[in-house]
Amino acid sequence: MSQTFESFGLDPSILEAIQNMGFTSPSSIQQQAIPLILQGCDLVALSQTGSGKTAACAIPVCHRVQIQRPAIQALVVVPTRELALQYAQEVQKIGRKKGIKAFAICGGESASLQLSKLRHGVHVLVATPGRLIDFIYSRSIDLSQVEILVLDEADQMLGMGFYEDLEFIMGCLIHPHQTLLFSATMPETIGRLATKHMRQPQELNLLKESRSPGNISHQFLYCPQHLRDQELAQLLQTLEVKQAIVFCHSRFQVEKVCQSLKKETSVQGVDFLHAGLQQNVRSMITKKFRSGKIQVLVATDVVARGLDFSSLSHVFIYQLPRDPESYLHRSGRTGRYDKSGVVISLVTERELPLLKPILHHLQQEPTWLGTPPPLAHNKPKAKPKRPHI
């Protein structure tokens, strides 16, 4: 039996806010996670990217915050600056009518300004591990009234080498509290954290339902390596692309492809994003992309996890990643909230062996645009012409 947001018994101000945000009915992860969080259970939740994990956590957290207490009651730890800012904005939208104050602290920003904001009272604090630990060491932050600790995109944080940092942060909260861990995969290190720091956590695993949402079309274009830029430019010229991200492996590749697209296409608004840019530049580019001023963003995996771009119609994968999970996270930037999306990967002869495990995860045969590879291993369904998508 499907649930409604009203059935959770949420604060009327929260219900009004999420209705204004366009939420009509809870997704699978929201249906299952929200009641458990409201009950105070520790939770390990595994769900594919784009499934609504942020709201599944932020909605019950905002419901439980007591605005008359000007103290940090919920602490959310995330891997990147961009995700921290987005998460804080989402909490602010959901909790605005109730009067909830949310704030993000991360590296690359003025620590003194962040501390000043904290002194004025914050109910929900979103933080990256490094800056949070700096504040803990300097005794500049009071976490004694935190009732809910959230680790979001936990597998990415662990993959980035934050295991000891997360151990330290979780160990600092010595008073009783609820711990919520959200992830898109389940590495062994997550199990270790849960065993050591969580109280009989409930487990939700929605990864078994589908490896990739059915509203995302996965397509592949076989091409020689030296023609990859040309093929990408042609796709952007001929397809009906509302807004797109082009994923590349390296900073050098990102900048090279961006320059090529500016030169070879008539697309209005092409820019690039990677971790080597200063934080103020990264924030500006992200904001411009969200507002639609940038149509095509060429990026590394800095935008592959968690970030929500609702107008994204296409994802182009310039070079296949070596692990299927990276492919799934990149493709998950489109097709969010049940909207349709298209993922097109450029595949060279050298990359054909990488395609098999990706297709295994997708549980489907490859759909080729144009001529399939002569020795394709997966009995492809060939399409003689590139369709209008």
XYZ file of C-alpha atoms in Angstrom:
389
model
C 0.000 0.000 0.000
C 1.518 3.312 -1.072
C 1.921 6.025 1.539
C 1.462 9.768 1.396
C 3.505 12.421 3.156
C 0.425 13.207 5.260
C 0.419 9.640 6.609
C 3.751 10.190 8.395
C 2.217 12.658 10.859
C 4.631 15.431 9.905
C 4.568 18.989 11.204
C 2.066 20.993 9.076
C 4.767 23.530 8.198
C 6.956 20.720 6.823
C 4.071 19.332 4.776
C 3.348 22.780 3.343
C 7.008 23.260 2.429
C 7.433 19.952 0.615
C 4.177 20.497 -1.257
C 5.473 23.882 -2.394
C 8.677 22.155 -3.518
C 6.657 19.907 -5.828
C 6.833 16.662 -3.822
C 3.584 14.802 -4.530
C 4.211 11.318 -3.131
C 7.165 9.729 -1.326
C 9.701 7.653 -3.266
C 10.545 4.097 -2.167
C 13.439 5.170 0.050
C 11.304 7.944 1.566
C 8.393 5.579 2.285
C 10.663 3.204 4.169
C 13.205 5.524 5.786
C 11.038 8.372 7.096
C 9.037 6.261 9.622
C 12.223 4.641 10.964
C 13.941 8.008 11.391
C 10.895 9.470 13.117
C 10.958 6.497 15.521
C 14.569 7.289 16.457
C 16.094 4.121 14.980
C 19.693 3.994 13.822
C 19.615 3.319 10.093
C 21.853 2.074 7.277
C 20.082 2.912 4.015
C 21.349 1.802 0.610
C 19.652 3.332 -2.400
C 20.625 4.209 -5.938
C 21.533 7.737 -6.889
C 18.586 9.964 -7.758
C 16.166 8.050 -5.526
C 15.492 10.899 -3.087
C 17.859 9.991 -0.245
C 18.444 13.619 0.773
C 14.758 14.365 1.318
C 14.262 10.952 2.959
C 16.592 12.183 5.682
C 15.985 15.941 5.680
C 12.181 15.721 6.039
C 12.112 13.752 9.328
C 15.140 15.654 10.642
C 13.335 18.964 10.109
C 10.212 17.529 11.760
C 12.179 16.624 14.881
C 14.157 19.871 15.261
C 13.002 22.064 18.152
C 13.381 25.617 16.928
C 13.229 27.103 20.438
C 16.610 25.483 21.133
C 19.357 27.566 19.407
C 21.788 24.660 19.247
C 23.078 22.178 16.673
C 20.564 19.317 16.906
C 21.425 17.521 13.655
C 24.910 17.118 12.174
C 25.192 16.022 8.543
C 28.618 14.986 7.203
C 29.110 14.908 3.429
C 32.154 14.387 1.169
C 32.321 17.590 -0.900
C 31.772 21.334 -0.648
C 29.191 21.315 -3.430
C 27.140 18.608 -1.746
C 27.362 20.400 1.620
C 25.945 23.598 0.144
C 23.202 21.717 -1.725
C 22.217 19.699 1.347
C 22.000 22.823 3.522
C 19.833 24.530 0.893
C 17.504 21.502 0.774
C 17.127 21.507 4.578
C 16.534 25.262 4.535
C 13.735 24.880 1.969
C 12.057 22.050 3.882
C 12.394 23.744 7.265
C 11.972 27.423 6.351
C 8.286 27.704 7.307
C 9.040 26.061 10.634
C 11.904 28.497 11.286
C 14.781 26.019 11.009
C 18.247 27.460 10.452
C 20.595 25.299 8.379
C 24.192 26.111 7.543
C 27.137 24.477 5.740
C 30.774 24.616 6.766
C 33.488 23.439 4.394
C 37.039 24.157 3.361
C 37.787 26.931 0.908
C 35.587 29.385 2.802
C 36.423 31.832 5.599
C 36.539 29.933 8.895
C 35.958 33.126 10.904
C 32.783 33.933 8.962
C 31.549 30.373 9.429
C 32.196 30.564 13.183
C 30.322 33.868 13.368
C 27.311 32.246 11.719
C 27.426 29.325 14.160
C 27.374 31.714 17.127
C 24.094 33.175 15.876
C 22.428 29.778 16.191
C 22.166 26.852 13.774
C 19.770 23.913 14.130
C 21.096 21.700 11.314
C 24.794 21.817 10.483
C 26.113 20.297 7.247
C 29.882 19.829 7.100
C 32.733 18.288 5.182
C 35.009 16.149 7.385
C 38.140 18.316 7.231
C 36.592 21.637 8.257
C 34.452 19.966 10.933
C 37.517 18.345 12.512
C 39.365 21.695 12.424
C 36.535 23.243 14.445
C 36.433 20.303 16.847
C 40.196 20.496 17.485
C 40.018 24.258 18.086
C 37.018 23.739 20.399
C 35.090 26.248 18.310
C 31.979 24.147 17.965
C 29.536 22.644 20.457
C 28.197 19.226 19.450
C 26.882 18.290 22.890
C 23.230 18.720 21.865
C 23.412 16.821 18.586
C 20.582 14.291 18.575
C 20.961 13.067 14.984
C 24.219 12.314 13.146
C 23.931 11.750 9.391
C 26.661 10.357 7.148
C 25.539 11.032 3.571
C 27.260 9.491 0.532
C 29.170 7.398 3.058
C 30.763 5.129 0.461
C 32.209 8.124 -1.379
C 33.700 9.541 1.828
C 35.287 6.194 2.594
C 36.541 5.922 -0.991
C 38.168 9.340 -0.598
C 40.127 8.130 2.436
C 37.969 9.649 5.197
C 37.603 6.473 7.285
C 39.764 7.705 10.179
C 38.119 11.137 10.033
C 34.657 9.584 10.275
C 35.842 7.366 13.122
C 37.054 10.471 14.953
C 33.832 12.430 14.353
C 31.600 9.543 15.432
C 33.782 9.005 18.500
C 33.345 12.636 19.554
C 29.600 12.178 20.042
C 29.747 10.279 23.305
C 26.200 11.120 24.423
C 23.139 9.144 23.241
C 22.129 10.078 19.692
C 20.659 8.628 16.515
C 22.992 7.735 13.625
C 21.829 7.600 10.006
C 24.078 6.303 7.257
C 23.091 6.766 3.616
C 25.043 5.213 0.761
C 24.724 4.048 -2.832
C 26.997 1.006 -2.313
C 27.977 -1.196 0.629
C 31.760 -1.506 1.003
C 33.094 -3.546 3.918
C 34.214 -0.383 5.747
C 30.606 0.770 6.117
C 29.816 -2.459 7.942
C 32.734 -1.818 10.287
C 31.523 1.693 11.113
C 27.993 0.459 11.693
C 29.132 -2.362 13.992
C 31.348 -0.099 16.077
C 29.296 3.099 16.332
C 25.622 2.296 15.725
C 22.958 0.799 18.007
C 21.296 -2.198 16.352
C 20.759 -0.282 13.103
C 17.825 -1.029 10.861
C 18.910 -1.832 7.300
C 17.222 -0.754 4.083
C 18.606 -2.069 0.821
C 16.819 -0.756 -2.232
C 19.720 -1.531 -4.542
C 18.164 -4.917 -5.229
C 15.104 -3.286 -6.770
C 16.920 -1.882 -9.794
C 20.512 -1.205 -10.737
C 19.448 1.699 -12.913
C 16.087 3.477 -13.083
C 13.908 2.420 -16.000
C 13.390 6.031 -17.043
C 17.056 6.337 -18.092
C 18.004 5.234 -21.612
C 21.563 3.898 -21.869
C 23.129 4.155 -25.330
C 26.624 3.647 -26.688
C 28.539 5.062 -29.625
C 31.498 3.096 -30.985
C 34.170 5.396 -32.407
C 37.938 5.639 -32.969
C 39.776 7.382 -30.166
C 41.024 10.222 -32.376
C 37.440 11.045 -33.440
C 35.962 11.180 -29.955
C 35.858 15.001 -29.784
C 34.297 15.196 -33.231
C 31.627 12.584 -32.429
C 30.742 14.309 -29.157
C 30.377 17.653 -30.894
C 28.115 16.086 -33.534
C 25.889 14.519 -30.871
C 25.455 17.848 -29.127
C 24.627 19.513 -32.441
C 22.053 16.965 -33.609
C 20.287 15.795 -30.430
C 17.662 17.770 -28.545
C 19.786 18.469 -25.491
C 18.118 20.629 -22.872
C 21.082 20.500 -20.531
C 23.975 18.052 -20.274
C 27.018 17.005 -18.301
C 30.019 15.538 -20.116
C 32.057 13.356 -17.746
C 35.820 13.065 -18.212
C 38.514 11.311 -16.218
C 41.021 14.083 -15.524
C 41.269 17.842 -15.117
C 43.396 18.054 -18.264
C 40.826 16.076 -20.249
C 37.999 18.256 -18.931
C 39.640 21.480 -20.077
C 40.654 20.019 -23.442
C 37.149 18.745 -24.210
C 35.577 22.026 -23.100
C 37.779 24.015 -25.477
C 36.988 21.577 -28.296
C 33.221 21.937 -27.780
C 33.438 25.717 -27.714
C 35.292 25.595 -31.015
C 33.349 22.833 -32.799
C 29.727 23.488 -31.736
C 27.255 26.338 -31.675
C 26.036 25.373 -28.203
C 25.432 28.468 -26.112
C 26.983 28.117 -22.699
C 29.792 25.567 -22.338
C 31.965 25.527 -19.219
C 33.977 23.116 -17.091
C 34.234 22.088 -13.444
C 36.855 20.124 -11.533
C 38.414 20.065 -8.067
C 41.405 22.124 -9.174
C 39.332 25.304 -9.403
C 39.070 27.720 -6.492
C 35.974 27.249 -4.363
C 34.377 30.567 -5.310
C 34.745 29.657 -8.997
C 33.263 26.185 -8.428
C 30.309 27.680 -6.572
C 29.714 30.248 -9.319
C 29.789 27.622 -12.087
C 27.460 25.302 -10.169
C 25.022 28.178 -9.623
C 25.125 29.180 -13.308
C 24.508 25.574 -14.368
C 21.505 25.264 -12.036
C 20.054 28.518 -13.366
C 20.400 27.323 -16.977
C 23.046 29.848 -18.002
C 25.354 26.925 -18.799
C 23.886 24.329 -21.160
C 26.803 21.881 -21.281
C 29.071 21.319 -18.294
C 32.270 19.304 -18.799
C 33.323 17.842 -15.452
C 35.176 15.226 -13.474
C 33.418 13.053 -10.901
C 33.276 16.050 -8.543
C 29.641 16.355 -9.732
C 28.935 12.614 -10.072
C 27.624 12.088 -6.554
C 24.697 13.634 -4.786
C 24.400 16.885 -6.705
C 20.923 17.432 -8.067
C 20.426 19.205 -11.394
C 16.725 18.879 -12.140
C 16.861 20.088 -15.777
C 19.524 17.618 -16.903
C 18.292 15.758 -19.990
C 21.557 14.086 -21.058
C 24.750 12.669 -19.633
C 27.664 12.048 -21.986
C 30.475 9.782 -20.814
C 33.537 10.778 -22.776
C 35.575 7.780 -21.609
C 34.223 4.681 -19.879
C 35.209 4.404 -16.208
C 36.978 1.273 -15.006
C 34.353 0.349 -12.438
C 30.595 -0.003 -13.017
C 29.696 1.934 -9.868
C 31.313 5.091 -11.286
C 29.246 4.645 -14.439
C 26.049 4.327 -12.403
C 26.805 7.426 -10.351
C 27.563 9.459 -13.467
C 24.436 8.267 -15.245
C 22.374 8.984 -12.148
C 22.740 12.740 -12.623
C 19.901 12.521 -15.165
C 16.504 10.849 -14.883
C 15.917 12.203 -11.388
C 12.487 12.205 -9.729
C 11.087 9.931 -12.438
C 11.944 12.311 -15.285
C 13.295 10.705 -18.448
C 17.002 10.935 -19.171
C 19.535 9.758 -21.735
C 23.079 8.524 -21.113
C 25.396 8.213 -24.116
C 28.875 6.726 -23.736
C 31.648 7.018 -26.285
C 33.363 3.639 -26.563
C 36.665 2.993 -28.289
C 38.053 -0.418 -29.218
C 40.371 -0.336 -26.219
C 37.426 0.265 -23.866
C 35.240 -2.621 -25.049
C 36.378 -4.892 -22.159
C 35.121 -2.239 -19.692
C 31.651 -2.412 -21.207
C 30.821 -5.964 -20.115
C 30.710 -5.357 -16.322
C 28.735 -2.128 -16.895
C 26.124 -4.004 -18.921
C 26.017 -6.686 -16.249
C 25.149 -4.036 -13.667
C 22.543 -2.513 -15.963
C 21.151 -5.988 -16.663
C 20.640 -5.202 -20.320
C 22.117 -5.617 -23.783
C 23.876 -2.605 -25.344
C 22.005 -0.260 -27.646
C 24.423 1.148 -30.219
C 24.033 4.450 -31.999
C 25.269 3.964 -35.540
C 27.531 1.032 -36.403
C 28.284 -1.382 -33.545
C 31.826 -2.653 -32.964
C 32.783 -5.522 -35.304
C 33.571 -7.872 -32.425
C 31.076 -6.690 -29.802
C 30.871 -9.207 -27.000
C 27.245 -8.609 -26.075
C 25.186 -9.268 -29.228
C 24.253 -5.609 -29.620
C 21.027 -4.255 -30.957
C 22.183 -2.012 -33.761
C 20.491 1.187 -34.773
C 21.413 2.322 -38.296
C 20.955 6.012 -37.560
C 21.242 8.268 -34.555
C 17.679 8.933 -33.430
C 16.313 12.248 -32.269
C 16.082 11.877 -28.514
